[in-house]
Tab-separated table of C-alpha atoms and ligand atoms in Angstrom:
chain	number	residue	atom	x	y	z
A	285	UNK	CA	68.424	69.195	273.276
A	286	UNK	CA	70.776	72.076	274.239
A	287	UNK	CA	73.854	72.342	272.049
A	288	UNK	CA	77.469	73.236	272.871
A	289	UNK	CA	77.924	71.119	275.925
A	290	UNK	CA	79.715	67.942	276.958
A	291	UNK	CA	77.734	64.701	276.825
A	292	UNK	CA	78.583	61.226	278.009
A	293	UNK	CA	78.291	58.131	275.922
A	294	UNK	CA	78.839	54.682	277.411
A	295	UNK	CA	80.351	51.547	275.987
A	296	UNK	CA	79.391	48.171	277.448
A	297	UNK	CA	82.058	46.003	279.078
A	298	UNK	CA	81.161	42.353	278.691
A	299	UNK	CA	82.118	39.198	280.577
A	300	UNK	CA	83.691	36.753	278.140
A	301	UNK	CA	82.451	33.937	280.379
A	302	UNK	CA	78.785	34.395	279.711
A	303	UNK	CA	78.415	37.468	277.489
A	304	UNK	CA	76.675	39.529	280.184
A	305	UNK	CA	77.216	43.278	280.406
A	306	UNK	CA	79.128	43.823	283.662
A	307	UNK	CA	79.594	47.560	283.340
A	308	UNK	CA	80.331	50.469	281.046
A	309	UNK	CA	83.103	52.895	280.240
A	310	UNK	CA	81.986	56.538	280.227
A	311	UNK	CA	83.380	58.407	277.201
A	312	UNK	CA	82.964	62.145	276.814
A	313	UNK	CA	81.893	63.926	273.623
A	314	UNK	CA	81.311	67.587	272.884
A	315	UNK	CA	77.929	68.464	271.370
A	316	UNK	CA	78.620	71.271	268.912
A	317	UNK	CA	75.111	71.429	267.485
A	318	UNK	CA	72.031	69.278	267.619
A	319	UNK	CA	73.407	66.971	264.951
A	320	UNK	CA	77.163	67.286	265.439
A	321	UNK	CA	79.330	65.545	268.017
A	322	UNK	CA	83.033	66.212	268.473
A	323	UNK	CA	85.136	63.249	269.662
A	324	UNK	CA	87.645	63.361	272.522
A	325	UNK	CA	90.773	63.079	270.375
A	326	UNK	CA	89.825	66.490	268.955
A	327	UNK	CA	89.314	68.369	272.215
A	328	UNK	CA	90.934	66.488	275.147
A	329	UNK	CA	94.487	67.584	274.186
A	330	UNK	CA	93.376	71.265	274.113
A	331	UNK	CA	91.437	70.836	277.346
A	332	UNK	CA	94.627	69.382	278.891
A	333	UNK	CA	96.749	72.264	277.654
A	334	UNK	CA	94.398	74.984	278.861
A	335	UNK	CA	93.559	73.303	282.154
A	336	UNK	CA	89.852	73.089	281.271
A	337	UNK	CA	90.203	69.318	281.653
A	338	UNK	CA	90.117	69.794	285.430
A	339	UNK	CA	86.519	71.076	285.280
A	340	UNK	CA	85.512	68.798	282.441
A	341	UNK	CA	86.972	65.757	284.191
A	342	UNK	CA	85.108	66.527	287.376
A	343	UNK	CA	81.870	66.949	285.428
A	344	UNK	CA	82.465	63.576	283.720
A	345	UNK	CA	83.148	61.861	287.047
A	346	UNK	CA	80.015	63.276	288.696
A	347	UNK	CA	77.762	62.628	285.702
A	348	UNK	CA	79.109	59.077	285.188
A	349	UNK	CA	78.561	58.202	288.871
A	350	UNK	CA	75.055	59.700	288.931
A	351	UNK	CA	74.037	57.785	285.826
A	352	UNK	CA	75.507	54.544	287.145
A	353	UNK	CA	73.673	54.862	290.472
A	354	UNK	CA	70.437	55.187	288.491
A	355	UNK	CA	71.230	52.026	286.478
A	356	UNK	CA	72.253	50.114	289.602
A	357	UNK	CA	68.886	50.933	291.170
A	358	UNK	CA	66.910	50.172	288.028
A	359	UNK	CA	68.843	47.031	287.086
A	360	UNK	CA	70.170	45.464	290.288
A	361	UNK	CA	72.724	42.724	289.703
A	362	UNK	CA	75.125	40.639	291.659
A	363	UNK	CA	77.898	41.678	291.245
A	364	UNK	CA	76.735	45.267	290.687
A	365	UNK	CA	77.292	47.062	287.403
A	366	UNK	CA	80.469	49.150	287.335
A	367	UNK	CA	81.438	52.386	285.625
A	368	UNK	CA	84.915	53.191	284.338
A	369	UNK	CA	85.938	56.851	284.108
A	370	UNK	CA	89.065	58.116	282.333
A	371	UNK	CA	91.373	60.388	284.292
A	372	UNK	CA	93.735	62.731	282.455
A	373	UNK	CA	97.316	63.517	283.425
A	374	UNK	CA	96.472	67.017	284.632
A	375	UNK	CA	93.530	65.819	286.739
A	376	UNK	CA	95.616	63.093	288.295
A	377	UNK	CA	98.371	65.574	289.162
A	378	UNK	CA	96.038	67.858	291.130
A	379	UNK	CA	96.972	67.944	294.788
A	380	UNK	CA	93.344	67.445	295.847
A	381	UNK	CA	92.396	64.787	293.293
A	382	UNK	CA	91.671	62.138	295.940
A	383	UNK	CA	89.460	64.594	297.869
A	384	UNK	CA	87.555	65.390	294.672
A	385	UNK	CA	86.860	61.701	294.144
A	386	UNK	CA	85.859	61.313	297.778
A	387	UNK	CA	83.409	64.228	297.465
A	388	UNK	CA	81.821	62.783	294.331
A	389	UNK	CA	81.401	59.422	296.092
A	390	UNK	CA	79.589	61.148	298.950
A	391	UNK	CA	77.475	63.375	296.687
A	392	UNK	CA	76.297	60.655	294.342
A	393	UNK	CA	76.132	57.775	296.828
A	394	UNK	CA	77.836	55.393	294.393
A	395	UNK	CA	79.318	52.304	295.996
A	396	UNK	CA	83.079	52.978	295.738
A	397	UNK	CA	83.919	49.485	294.505
A	398	UNK	CA	81.652	50.014	291.492
A	399	UNK	CA	83.650	53.041	290.315
A	400	UNK	CA	86.764	52.341	288.335
A	401	UNK	CA	89.257	55.081	287.539
A	402	UNK	CA	91.314	54.541	284.406
A	403	UNK	CA	94.725	56.103	284.174
A	404	UNK	CA	96.875	55.494	281.157
A	405	UNK	CA	100.118	53.623	281.424
A	406	UNK	CA	102.051	56.741	280.380
A	407	UNK	CA	100.483	58.869	283.147
A	408	UNK	CA	101.186	56.173	285.722
A	409	UNK	CA	104.884	56.179	284.753
A	410	UNK	CA	105.376	59.975	284.898
A	411	UNK	CA	106.169	60.109	288.588
A	412	UNK	CA	105.971	56.583	289.911
A	413	UNK	CA	106.291	57.480	293.604
A	414	UNK	CA	103.434	59.974	293.371
A	415	UNK	CA	101.368	57.464	291.357
A	416	UNK	CA	101.765	54.735	293.978
A	417	UNK	CA	100.791	57.209	296.704
A	418	UNK	CA	97.632	58.427	294.919
A	419	UNK	CA	96.560	54.931	293.810
A	420	UNK	CA	96.974	53.694	297.366
A	421	UNK	CA	94.766	56.506	298.672
A	422	UNK	CA	92.145	55.800	295.994
A	423	UNK	CA	92.096	52.133	296.935
A	424	UNK	CA	91.677	53.162	300.574
A	425	UNK	CA	88.495	54.923	299.473
A	426	UNK	CA	87.447	51.564	298.037
A	427	UNK	CA	87.634	52.733	294.419
A	428	UNK	CA	89.035	50.393	291.744
A	429	UNK	CA	92.006	51.390	289.649
A	430	UNK	CA	92.655	50.338	286.090
A	431	UNK	CA	95.689	50.882	283.889
A	432	UNK	CA	94.413	51.970	280.459
A	433	UNK	CA	96.046	51.449	277.043
A	434	UNK	CA	98.370	48.907	278.587
A	435	UNK	CA	101.340	48.035	276.404
A	436	UNK	CA	101.584	51.433	274.685
A	437	UNK	CA	103.771	53.115	277.298
A	438	UNK	CA	106.971	51.922	278.863
A	439	UNK	CA	106.033	50.328	282.146
A	440	UNK	CA	108.821	49.371	284.413
A	441	UNK	CA	108.132	45.819	285.533
A	442	UNK	CA	109.572	46.651	288.943
A	443	UNK	CA	106.978	49.386	289.443
A	444	UNK	CA	104.098	47.416	287.998
A	445	UNK	CA	104.480	44.978	290.889
A	446	UNK	CA	104.205	47.786	293.415
A	447	UNK	CA	101.289	49.531	291.678
A	448	UNK	CA	98.051	49.133	293.579
A	449	UNK	CA	95.835	48.378	290.575
A	450	UNK	CA	92.812	46.164	290.120
A	451	UNK	CA	92.625	45.675	286.379
A	452	UNK	CA	94.649	46.177	283.278
A	453	UNK	CA	93.211	47.161	279.898
A	454	UNK	CA	95.010	45.774	276.867
A	455	UNK	CA	95.268	48.464	274.233
A	456	UNK	CA	93.224	47.818	271.121
A	457	UNK	CA	96.298	47.902	268.887
A	458	UNK	CA	97.267	44.516	270.387
A	459	UNK	CA	93.799	43.064	269.945
A	460	UNK	CA	93.970	44.135	266.290
A	461	UNK	CA	97.229	42.155	266.012
A	462	UNK	CA	95.246	38.977	266.686
A	463	UNK	CA	94.313	39.164	262.983
A	464	UNK	CA	97.958	38.441	262.208
A	465	UNK	CA	97.956	34.963	263.705
A	466	UNK	CA	100.596	33.466	265.967
A	467	UNK	CA	102.665	36.618	266.526
A	468	UNK	CA	99.627	38.601	267.640
A	469	UNK	CA	98.493	35.757	269.903
A	470	UNK	CA	101.905	35.669	271.549
A	471	UNK	CA	101.807	39.380	272.369
A	472	UNK	CA	98.367	39.226	273.947
A	473	UNK	CA	99.327	35.943	275.652
A	474	UNK	CA	102.398	37.602	277.192
A	475	UNK	CA	100.261	40.412	278.630
A	476	UNK	CA	97.799	37.812	279.965
A	477	UNK	CA	100.635	35.944	281.688
A	478	UNK	CA	101.921	39.155	283.232
A	479	UNK	CA	98.449	39.948	284.568
A	480	UNK	CA	98.143	36.436	286.003
A	481	UNK	CA	101.468	36.918	287.813
A	482	UNK	CA	100.219	40.226	289.197
A	483	UNK	CA	96.899	38.527	290.079
A	484	UNK	CA	94.801	41.109	288.312
A	485	UNK	CA	92.027	40.826	285.788
A	486	UNK	CA	92.276	41.893	282.175
A	487	UNK	CA	89.876	43.821	279.949
A	488	UNK	CA	90.585	43.767	276.224
A	489	UNK	CA	89.722	46.882	274.252
A	490	UNK	CA	88.779	46.967	270.594
A	491	UNK	CA	87.203	43.518	270.211
A	492	UNK	CA	85.736	44.003	266.753
A	493	UNK	CA	85.080	40.498	265.416
A	494	UNK	CA	83.891	37.093	266.613
A	495	UNK	CA	87.437	35.837	265.888
A	496	UNK	CA	88.869	38.408	268.330
A	497	UNK	CA	86.378	37.294	270.964
A	498	UNK	CA	87.181	33.599	270.487
A	499	UNK	CA	90.948	34.227	270.614
A	500	UNK	CA	90.600	36.370	273.740
A	501	UNK	CA	88.582	33.639	275.456
A	502	UNK	CA	91.170	31.016	274.511
A	503	UNK	CA	93.919	33.221	275.926
A	504	UNK	CA	92.029	33.446	279.234
A	505	UNK	CA	90.889	37.066	279.033
A	506	UNK	CA	88.049	37.853	281.453
A	507	UNK	CA	86.339	40.901	279.969
A	508	UNK	CA	86.180	42.813	276.704
A	509	UNK	CA	84.723	45.888	275.081
A	510	UNK	CA	84.569	46.754	271.433
A	511	UNK	CA	82.447	47.312	268.368
A	512	UNK	CA	81.652	43.574	268.199
A	513	UNK	CA	79.492	44.043	271.302
A	514	UNK	CA	78.541	47.702	270.964
A	515	UNK	CA	79.919	51.102	270.058
A	516	UNK	CA	79.760	53.805	272.735
A	517	UNK	CA	76.089	54.817	272.869
A	518	UNK	CA	73.745	57.247	274.573
A	519	UNK	CA	72.479	56.413	278.076
A	520	UNK	CA	68.997	55.513	276.775
A	521	UNK	CA	70.492	52.773	274.599
A	522	UNK	CA	72.364	51.299	277.584
A	523	UNK	CA	69.108	51.293	279.569
A	524	UNK	CA	67.511	49.345	276.714
A	525	UNK	CA	70.377	46.829	276.611
A	526	UNK	CA	70.215	46.337	280.370
A	527	UNK	CA	66.463	45.851	280.246
A	528	UNK	CA	66.921	43.175	277.569
A	529	UNK	CA	69.888	41.480	279.278
A	530	UNK	CA	68.634	38.859	281.747
A	531	UNK	CA	69.553	39.467	285.359
A	532	UNK	CA	72.394	37.222	286.421
A	533	UNK	CA	71.996	37.338	290.163
A	534	UNK	CA	74.530	35.313	292.086
A	535	UNK	CA	76.655	34.715	289.015
A	536	UNK	CA	79.986	33.053	289.754
A	537	UNK	CA	81.928	35.202	287.308
A	538	UNK	CA	82.963	37.783	289.923
A	539	UNK	CA	83.417	41.493	289.505
A	540	UNK	CA	86.072	43.054	287.293
A	541	UNK	CA	87.756	44.414	290.386
A	542	UNK	CA	87.986	41.145	292.327
A	543	UNK	CA	91.542	39.939	292.636
A	544	UNK	CA	92.281	36.629	290.986
A	545	UNK	CA	92.414	33.661	293.344
A	546	UNK	CA	95.947	32.979	294.581
B	712	C2E	P1	90.130	54.980	275.838
B	712	C2E	O1	89.891	55.328	277.245
B	712	C2E	O2	91.152	53.939	275.545
B	712	C2E	O3	88.701	54.574	275.259
B	712	C2E	C1	88.491	53.611	274.283
B	712	C2E	C2	88.369	54.230	272.917
B	712	C2E	O4	88.337	53.185	271.952
B	712	C2E	C3	87.058	55.011	272.714
B	712	C2E	O5	87.309	56.069	271.797
B	712	C2E	C4	86.168	53.966	272.041
B	712	C2E	O6	85.128	54.528	271.281
B	712	C2E	C5	87.170	53.276	271.170
B	712	C2E	N1	86.759	51.910	270.850
B	712	C2E	C6	86.071	51.051	271.613
B	712	C2E	N2	85.885	49.871	271.011
B	712	C2E	C7	86.487	49.978	269.803
B	712	C2E	C8	86.642	49.071	268.691
B	712	C2E	O7	86.193	47.927	268.707
B	712	C2E	N3	87.353	49.532	267.628
B	712	C2E	C9	87.868	50.795	267.573
B	712	C2E	N4	88.533	51.157	266.484
B	712	C2E	N5	87.740	51.667	268.603
B	712	C2E	C10	87.052	51.263	269.701
B	712	C2E	P2	86.849	57.564	272.100
B	712	C2E	O8	85.525	57.583	272.760
B	712	C2E	O9	87.021	58.343	270.825
B	712	C2E	O10	87.906	58.031	273.169
B	712	C2E	C11	89.265	58.158	272.842
B	712	C2E	C12	90.083	58.449	274.057
B	712	C2E	O11	89.755	59.739	274.611
B	712	C2E	C13	89.839	57.473	275.208
B	712	C2E	O12	90.548	56.287	274.994
B	712	C2E	C14	90.358	58.288	276.377
B	712	C2E	O13	91.764	58.220	276.454
B	712	C2E	C15	89.961	59.701	275.986
B	712	C2E	N6	88.731	60.032	276.707
B	712	C2E	C16	87.433	59.731	276.430
B	712	C2E	N7	86.607	60.224	277.367
B	712	C2E	C17	87.406	60.836	278.294
B	712	C2E	C18	87.159	61.540	279.526
B	712	C2E	O14	86.017	61.660	280.009
B	712	C2E	N8	88.243	62.036	280.194
B	712	C2E	C19	89.513	61.881	279.713
B	712	C2E	N9	90.529	62.378	280.414
B	712	C2E	N10	89.784	61.218	278.583
B	712	C2E	C20	88.741	60.712	277.876
B	713	MG	MG1	89.657	54.292	278.946
B	714	MG	MG1	92.202	52.526	276.217
């Protein structure tokens, strides 16, 4: 295996309805040597600063879409598996970001509604007018939009209503608070209520225990990811999980990007 290159790991996203894997989040790592991986917290900030993130981000997007198309063909499901890709502030600010996404869609042949772009709440609030404009264009391409690490930034409620987004990801710090009983439940419950008002679906990050999963189900959360289900793993491991996971054709659970019924 060549060293000193980026690699993608994937973490399953699971429906809390029936436990099926509905998609993955692509998470980049840097392979420093055959046995050593460097994690994004250690190199994404530098890549942002130097501008390298623009090339790295495009590589991640292309590679994540290519891999997902392969899984969709090998493991057809209804609804189709989805892939979530993180977008950094600098990538998002590029004047041709929407064209880049459009090109990758055409090159890889991925169905746009099975690609989900994650932008963090703090990026979405940097220039709200620009954000609304870009998110609208992305949705016109048919791509889904997700607000990542929700609850850690300072969203303006007024803007949230005008943001064209499909899902919201509750930051794992709030899921961890579920261990603290009623207070933690109230925080997650408040975010769930907000999402219901906005008619969007919620994915909880950082579900680590069966208690987290049970609480999230009780609070009406649709989807989750976390160490309880699986850590981020190499593509071959995902293929194995998909092969073992029974096909749920025609399932009534809906896709993560479907709007909630009115
Ligand atoms: P994120 O997008 O919020 O991704 C979720 C992070 O939480 C991942 O860390 C994942 O491994 C971790 N995680 C998932 N489940 C659990 C759990 O149950 N417990 C705990 N403690 N952690 C869990 P990772 O892979 O180290 O990524 C960290 C951050 O780096 C990501 O946060 C994302 O903001 C950024 N990142 C990762 N890949 C990319 C990329 O391709 N492009 C950009 N721009 N950013 C990326
Ligand atoms: Mg993310
Ligand atoms: Mg997150």
